[in-house]
mmCIF file of C-alpha atoms and ligand atoms in Angstrom:
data_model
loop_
_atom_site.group_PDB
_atom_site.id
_atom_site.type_symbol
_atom_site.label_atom_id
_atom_site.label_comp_id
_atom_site.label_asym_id
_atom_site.label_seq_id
_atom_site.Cartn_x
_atom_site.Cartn_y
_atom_site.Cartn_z
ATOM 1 C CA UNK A 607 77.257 -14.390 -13.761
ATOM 2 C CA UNK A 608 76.543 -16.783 -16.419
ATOM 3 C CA UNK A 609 78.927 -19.569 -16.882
ATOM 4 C CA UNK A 610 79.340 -20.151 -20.870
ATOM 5 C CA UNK A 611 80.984 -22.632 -23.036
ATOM 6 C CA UNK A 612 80.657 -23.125 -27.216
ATOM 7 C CA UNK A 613 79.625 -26.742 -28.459
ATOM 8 C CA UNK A 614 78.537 -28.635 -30.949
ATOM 9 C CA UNK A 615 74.899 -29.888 -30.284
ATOM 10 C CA UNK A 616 74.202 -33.206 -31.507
ATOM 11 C CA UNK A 617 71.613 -34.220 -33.797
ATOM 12 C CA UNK A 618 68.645 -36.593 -32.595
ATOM 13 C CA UNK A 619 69.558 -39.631 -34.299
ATOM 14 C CA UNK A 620 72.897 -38.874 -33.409
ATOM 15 C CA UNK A 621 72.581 -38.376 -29.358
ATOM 16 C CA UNK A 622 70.302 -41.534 -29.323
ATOM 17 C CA UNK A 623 73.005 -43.687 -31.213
ATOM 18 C CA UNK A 624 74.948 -42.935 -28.030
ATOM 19 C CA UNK A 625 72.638 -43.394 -25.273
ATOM 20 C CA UNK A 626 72.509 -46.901 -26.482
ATOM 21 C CA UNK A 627 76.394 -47.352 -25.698
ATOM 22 C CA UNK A 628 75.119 -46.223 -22.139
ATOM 23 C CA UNK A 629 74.599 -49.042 -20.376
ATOM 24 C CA UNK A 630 76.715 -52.499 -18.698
ATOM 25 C CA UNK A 631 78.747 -50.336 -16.226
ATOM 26 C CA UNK A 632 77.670 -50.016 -12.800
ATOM 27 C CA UNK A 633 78.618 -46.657 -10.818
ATOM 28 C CA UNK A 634 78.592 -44.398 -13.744
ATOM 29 C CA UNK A 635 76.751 -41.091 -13.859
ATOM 30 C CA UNK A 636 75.543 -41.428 -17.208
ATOM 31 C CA UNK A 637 74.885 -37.922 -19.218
ATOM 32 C CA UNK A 638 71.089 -37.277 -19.737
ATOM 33 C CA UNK A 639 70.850 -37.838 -23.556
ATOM 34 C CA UNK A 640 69.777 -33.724 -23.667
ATOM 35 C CA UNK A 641 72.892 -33.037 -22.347
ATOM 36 C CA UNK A 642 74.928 -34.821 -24.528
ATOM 37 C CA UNK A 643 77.361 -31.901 -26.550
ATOM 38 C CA UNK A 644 80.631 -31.527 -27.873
ATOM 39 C CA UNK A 645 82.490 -28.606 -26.281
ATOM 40 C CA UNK A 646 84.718 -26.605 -28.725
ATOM 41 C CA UNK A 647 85.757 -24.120 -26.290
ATOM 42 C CA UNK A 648 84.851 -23.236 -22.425
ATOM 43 C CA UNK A 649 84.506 -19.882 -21.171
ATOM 44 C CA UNK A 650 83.762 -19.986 -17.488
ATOM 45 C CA UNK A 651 81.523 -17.624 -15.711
ATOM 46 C CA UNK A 652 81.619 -13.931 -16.938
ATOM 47 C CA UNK A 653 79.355 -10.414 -17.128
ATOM 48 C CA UNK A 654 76.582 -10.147 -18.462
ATOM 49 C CA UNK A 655 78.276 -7.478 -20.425
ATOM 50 C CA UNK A 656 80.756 -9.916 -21.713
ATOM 51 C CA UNK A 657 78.387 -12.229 -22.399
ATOM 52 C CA UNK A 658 76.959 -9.665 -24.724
ATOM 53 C CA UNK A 659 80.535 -9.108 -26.070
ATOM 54 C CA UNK A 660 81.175 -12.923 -26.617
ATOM 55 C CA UNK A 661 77.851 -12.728 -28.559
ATOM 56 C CA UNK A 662 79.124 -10.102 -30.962
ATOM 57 C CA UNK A 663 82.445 -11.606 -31.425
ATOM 58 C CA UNK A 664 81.098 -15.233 -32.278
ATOM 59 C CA UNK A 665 78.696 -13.886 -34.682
ATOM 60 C CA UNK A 666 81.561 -13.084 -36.734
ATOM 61 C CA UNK A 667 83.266 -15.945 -37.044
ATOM 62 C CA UNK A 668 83.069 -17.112 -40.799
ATOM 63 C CA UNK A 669 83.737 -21.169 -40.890
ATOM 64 C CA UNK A 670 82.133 -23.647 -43.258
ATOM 65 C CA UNK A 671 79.592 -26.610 -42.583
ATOM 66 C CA UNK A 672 81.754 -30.253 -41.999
ATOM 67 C CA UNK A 673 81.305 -33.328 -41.466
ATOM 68 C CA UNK A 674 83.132 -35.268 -38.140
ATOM 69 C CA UNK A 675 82.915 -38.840 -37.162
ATOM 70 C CA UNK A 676 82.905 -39.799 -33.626
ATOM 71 C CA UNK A 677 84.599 -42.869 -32.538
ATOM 72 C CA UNK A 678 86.474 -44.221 -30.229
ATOM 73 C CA UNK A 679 85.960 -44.296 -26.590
ATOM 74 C CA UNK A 680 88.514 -42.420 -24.580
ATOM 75 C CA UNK A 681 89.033 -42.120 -20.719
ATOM 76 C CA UNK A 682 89.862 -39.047 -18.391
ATOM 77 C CA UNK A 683 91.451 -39.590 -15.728
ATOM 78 C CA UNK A 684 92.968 -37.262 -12.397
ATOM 79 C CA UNK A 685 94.694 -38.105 -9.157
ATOM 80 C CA UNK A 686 95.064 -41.862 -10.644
ATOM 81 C CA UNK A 687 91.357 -42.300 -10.475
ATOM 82 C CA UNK A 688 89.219 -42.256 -13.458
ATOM 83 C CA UNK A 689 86.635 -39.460 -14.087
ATOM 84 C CA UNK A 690 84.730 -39.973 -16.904
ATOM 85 C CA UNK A 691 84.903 -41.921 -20.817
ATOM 86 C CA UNK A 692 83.928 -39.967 -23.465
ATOM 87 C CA UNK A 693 83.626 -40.573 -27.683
ATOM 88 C CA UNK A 694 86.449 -39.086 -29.226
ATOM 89 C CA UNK A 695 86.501 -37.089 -32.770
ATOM 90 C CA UNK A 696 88.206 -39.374 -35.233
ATOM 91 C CA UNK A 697 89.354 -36.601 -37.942
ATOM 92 C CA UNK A 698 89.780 -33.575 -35.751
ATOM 93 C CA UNK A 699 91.335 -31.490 -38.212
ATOM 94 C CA UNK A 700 87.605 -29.150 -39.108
ATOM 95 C CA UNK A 701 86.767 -28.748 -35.516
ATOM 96 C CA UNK A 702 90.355 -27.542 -34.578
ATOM 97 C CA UNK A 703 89.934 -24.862 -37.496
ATOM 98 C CA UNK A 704 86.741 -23.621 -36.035
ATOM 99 C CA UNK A 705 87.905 -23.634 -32.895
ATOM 100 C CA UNK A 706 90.872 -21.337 -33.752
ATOM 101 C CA UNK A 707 88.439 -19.037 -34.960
ATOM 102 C CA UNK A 708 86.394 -19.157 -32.112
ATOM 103 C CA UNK A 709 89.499 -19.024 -29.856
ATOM 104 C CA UNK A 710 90.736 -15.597 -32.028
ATOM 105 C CA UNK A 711 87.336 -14.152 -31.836
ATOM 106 C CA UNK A 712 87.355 -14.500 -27.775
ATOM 107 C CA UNK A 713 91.298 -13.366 -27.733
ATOM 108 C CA UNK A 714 89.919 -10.060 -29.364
ATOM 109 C CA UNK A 715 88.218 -9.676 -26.072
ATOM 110 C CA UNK A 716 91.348 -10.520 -24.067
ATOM 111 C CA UNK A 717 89.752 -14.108 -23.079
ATOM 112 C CA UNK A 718 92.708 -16.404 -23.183
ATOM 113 C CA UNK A 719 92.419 -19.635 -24.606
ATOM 114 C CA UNK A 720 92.620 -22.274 -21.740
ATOM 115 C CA UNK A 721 95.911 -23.665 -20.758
ATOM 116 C CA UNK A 722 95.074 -27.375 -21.016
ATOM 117 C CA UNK A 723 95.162 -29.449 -23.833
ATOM 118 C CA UNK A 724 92.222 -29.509 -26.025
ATOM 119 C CA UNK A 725 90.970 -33.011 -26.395
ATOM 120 C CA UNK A 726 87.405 -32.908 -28.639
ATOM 121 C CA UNK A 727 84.896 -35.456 -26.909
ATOM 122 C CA UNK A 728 81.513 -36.121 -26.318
ATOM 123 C CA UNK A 729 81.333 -37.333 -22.379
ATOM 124 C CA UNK A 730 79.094 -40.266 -22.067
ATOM 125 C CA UNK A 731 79.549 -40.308 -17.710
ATOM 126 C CA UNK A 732 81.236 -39.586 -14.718
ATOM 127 C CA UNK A 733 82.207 -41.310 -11.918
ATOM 128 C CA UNK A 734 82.714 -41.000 -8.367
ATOM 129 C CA UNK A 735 84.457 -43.767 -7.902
ATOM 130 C CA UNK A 736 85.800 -46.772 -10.032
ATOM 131 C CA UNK A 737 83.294 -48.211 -11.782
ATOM 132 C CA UNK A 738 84.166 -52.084 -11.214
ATOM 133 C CA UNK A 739 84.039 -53.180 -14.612
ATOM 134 C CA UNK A 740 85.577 -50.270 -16.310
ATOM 135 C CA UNK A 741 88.257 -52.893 -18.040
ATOM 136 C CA UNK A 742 85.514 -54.505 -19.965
ATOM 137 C CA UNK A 743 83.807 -51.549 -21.009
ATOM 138 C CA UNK A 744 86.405 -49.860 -22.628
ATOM 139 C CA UNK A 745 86.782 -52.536 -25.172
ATOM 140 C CA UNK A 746 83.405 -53.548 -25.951
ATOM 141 C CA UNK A 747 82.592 -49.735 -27.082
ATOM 142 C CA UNK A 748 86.292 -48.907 -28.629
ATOM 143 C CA UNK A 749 85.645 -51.112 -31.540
ATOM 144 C CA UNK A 750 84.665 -50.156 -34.579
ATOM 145 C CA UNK A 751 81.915 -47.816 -34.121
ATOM 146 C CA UNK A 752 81.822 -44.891 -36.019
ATOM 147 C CA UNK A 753 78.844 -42.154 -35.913
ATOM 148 C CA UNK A 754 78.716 -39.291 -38.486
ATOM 149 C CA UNK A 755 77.630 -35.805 -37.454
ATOM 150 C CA UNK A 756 77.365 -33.321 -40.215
ATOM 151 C CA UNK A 757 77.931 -29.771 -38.353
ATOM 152 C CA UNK A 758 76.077 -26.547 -39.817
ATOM 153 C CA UNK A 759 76.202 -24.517 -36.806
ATOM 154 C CA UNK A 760 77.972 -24.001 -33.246
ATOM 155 C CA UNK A 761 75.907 -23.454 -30.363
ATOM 156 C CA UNK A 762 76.646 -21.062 -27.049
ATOM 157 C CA UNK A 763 75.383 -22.924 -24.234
ATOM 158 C CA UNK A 764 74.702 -21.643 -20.679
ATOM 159 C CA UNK A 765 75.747 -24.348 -17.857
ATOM 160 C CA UNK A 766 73.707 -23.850 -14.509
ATOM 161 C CA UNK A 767 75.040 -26.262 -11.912
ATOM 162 C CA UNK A 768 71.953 -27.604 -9.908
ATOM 163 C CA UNK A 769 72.406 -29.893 -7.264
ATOM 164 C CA UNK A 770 70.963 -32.957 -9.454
ATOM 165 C CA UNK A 771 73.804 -32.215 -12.018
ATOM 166 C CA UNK A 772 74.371 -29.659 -14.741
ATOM 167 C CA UNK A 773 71.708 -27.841 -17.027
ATOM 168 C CA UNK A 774 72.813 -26.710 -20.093
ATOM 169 C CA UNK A 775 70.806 -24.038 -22.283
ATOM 170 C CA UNK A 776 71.542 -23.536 -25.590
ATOM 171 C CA UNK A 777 71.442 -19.285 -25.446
ATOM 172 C CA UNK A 778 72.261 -18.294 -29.210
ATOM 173 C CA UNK A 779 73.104 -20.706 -32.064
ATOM 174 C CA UNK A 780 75.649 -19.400 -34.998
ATOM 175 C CA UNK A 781 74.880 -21.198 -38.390
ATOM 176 C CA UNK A 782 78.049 -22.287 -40.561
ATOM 177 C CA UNK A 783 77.861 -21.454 -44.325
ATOM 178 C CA UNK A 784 79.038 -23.014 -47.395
ATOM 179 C CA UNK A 785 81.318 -20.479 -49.853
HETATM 180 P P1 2AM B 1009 83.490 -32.523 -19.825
HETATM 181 O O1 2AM B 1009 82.248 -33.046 -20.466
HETATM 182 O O2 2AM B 1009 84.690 -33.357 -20.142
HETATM 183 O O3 2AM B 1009 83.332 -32.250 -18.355
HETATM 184 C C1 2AM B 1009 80.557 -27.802 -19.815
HETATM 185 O O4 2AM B 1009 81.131 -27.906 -18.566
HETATM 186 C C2 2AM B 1009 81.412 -28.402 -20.876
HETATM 187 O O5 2AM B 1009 82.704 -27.754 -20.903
HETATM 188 C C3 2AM B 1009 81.708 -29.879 -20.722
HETATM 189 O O6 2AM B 1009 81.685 -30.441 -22.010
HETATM 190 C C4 2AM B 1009 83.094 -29.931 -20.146
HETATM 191 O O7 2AM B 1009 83.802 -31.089 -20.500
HETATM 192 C C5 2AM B 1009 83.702 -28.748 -20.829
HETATM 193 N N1 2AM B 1009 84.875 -28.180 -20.192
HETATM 194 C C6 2AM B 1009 86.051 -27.951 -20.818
HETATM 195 N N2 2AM B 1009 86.906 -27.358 -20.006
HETATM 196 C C7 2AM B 1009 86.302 -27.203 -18.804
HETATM 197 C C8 2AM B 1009 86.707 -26.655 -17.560
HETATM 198 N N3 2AM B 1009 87.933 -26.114 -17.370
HETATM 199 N N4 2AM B 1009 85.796 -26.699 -16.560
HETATM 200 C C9 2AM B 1009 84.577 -27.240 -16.755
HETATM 201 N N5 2AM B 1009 84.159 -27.756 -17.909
HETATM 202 C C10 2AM B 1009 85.007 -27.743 -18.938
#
C-alpha cells in the first residue's frame, strides 16, 4: 500500500537557502535537505489501483506556472508541546488555487479532502522534546527573509517510513503550463 502525498519540490538553490537556516537549535531533527518539500495535499496509504487512479486524475489538472515566496517561520504545535517550525508561504493565494484543483480531481475519486486546516509550509525539523532555545530561534529566522520559488510543476511523492526517518520518492511529476 503506498502512502502518497502531492508537493511542491524545491529547487536546488532554493532547498540549500534553507538548510543554512538549519542550525543554532539543539534537539531538533532537522529535515535532510532532499527531503525538504512543500505538501499541497496528503493522501495517505491507498491501492495500488488507486494509485493508478490518482495518477489519471492529476494528469488532468490544468493550472498555470507561479511564482510563491516563502517566509516566515511558523511553529506546530500538539498536546502543548511543540512539534516542528516550518517556512510559511507568504502569498498563498496560487497554491490554494492549485490545490482546489488537485483536491476536485481526488474528490472525483471519492477521496475527501482532509478535515484539518490547510496551512502551506516547508518543515525545516521536528522535535521530540523542547528544544531549549526554541524562544531565540523563532526570531532570529522570522525576520525578513524572503526566498522565491517559481513553480512549473507539482510532484506525487511516495513516503516510506524507515526506521531512520521518512523517504520520500518523487513517483510522477505533472508540469504546469502557461495559456
Ligand atoms: P509535515 O512536514 O508538517 O509533517 C508527508 O508526510 C508530508 O505530508 C509532510 O509534508 C507532512 O507535513 C504532510 N502531511 C500533511 N498532512 C498529513 C497527515 N495527516 N499525516 C502525515 N503527513 C501529513
Amino acid at each position: 500500500m503506498p502512502r502518497l502525498f502531492v508537493a511542491i519540490d524545491l529547487p536546488e538553490v532554493v532547498k540549500e537557502s534553507l538548510v543554512l537556516m538549519q542550525n543554532g537549535l539543539r534537539g531538533a531533527r532537522w529535515v535532510a535537505r532532499e527531503n525538504l518539500h512543500l505538501t499541497v495535499r496528503f493522501i495517505g496509504e491507498v491501492s495500488a489501483e488507486e494509485a493508478d487512479e490518482i495518477h489519471s486524475v492529476l494528469g488532468e489538472v490544468r493550472a498555470v506556472p507561479f511564482i510563491i515566496k516563502l517566509g516566515e517561520i511558523g511553529l506546530f504545535s500538539s498536546g502543548g508541546k511543540p512539534r516542528s517550525v516550518w517556512i510559511s508561504v507568504q502569498d498563498r493565494s496560487s497554491i490554494d488555487i492549485l490545490k482546489q484543483h488537485i483536491d476536485r480531481s481526488l474528490l472525483r475519486l471519492g477521496i475527501n479532502p482532509e478535515g484539518r486546516k490547510y496551512v502551506p509550509h516547508v518543515t525545516l525539523a521536528r522535535f521530540r522534546e523542547k528544544p531549549s532555545k526554541l524562544s531565540d530561534f523563532m526570531p532570529r529566522l522570522g525576520t525578513g527573509r524572503s526566498v522565491p520559488v517559481r513553480v512549473e510543476q507539482f510532484v506525487l511523492f511516495s513516503s516510506f517510513l524507515a526506521h531512520a526517518g521518512a523517504i520520500y520518492t518523487p513517483e510522477v511529476y505533472y508540469p504546469l503550463v502557461a495559456n
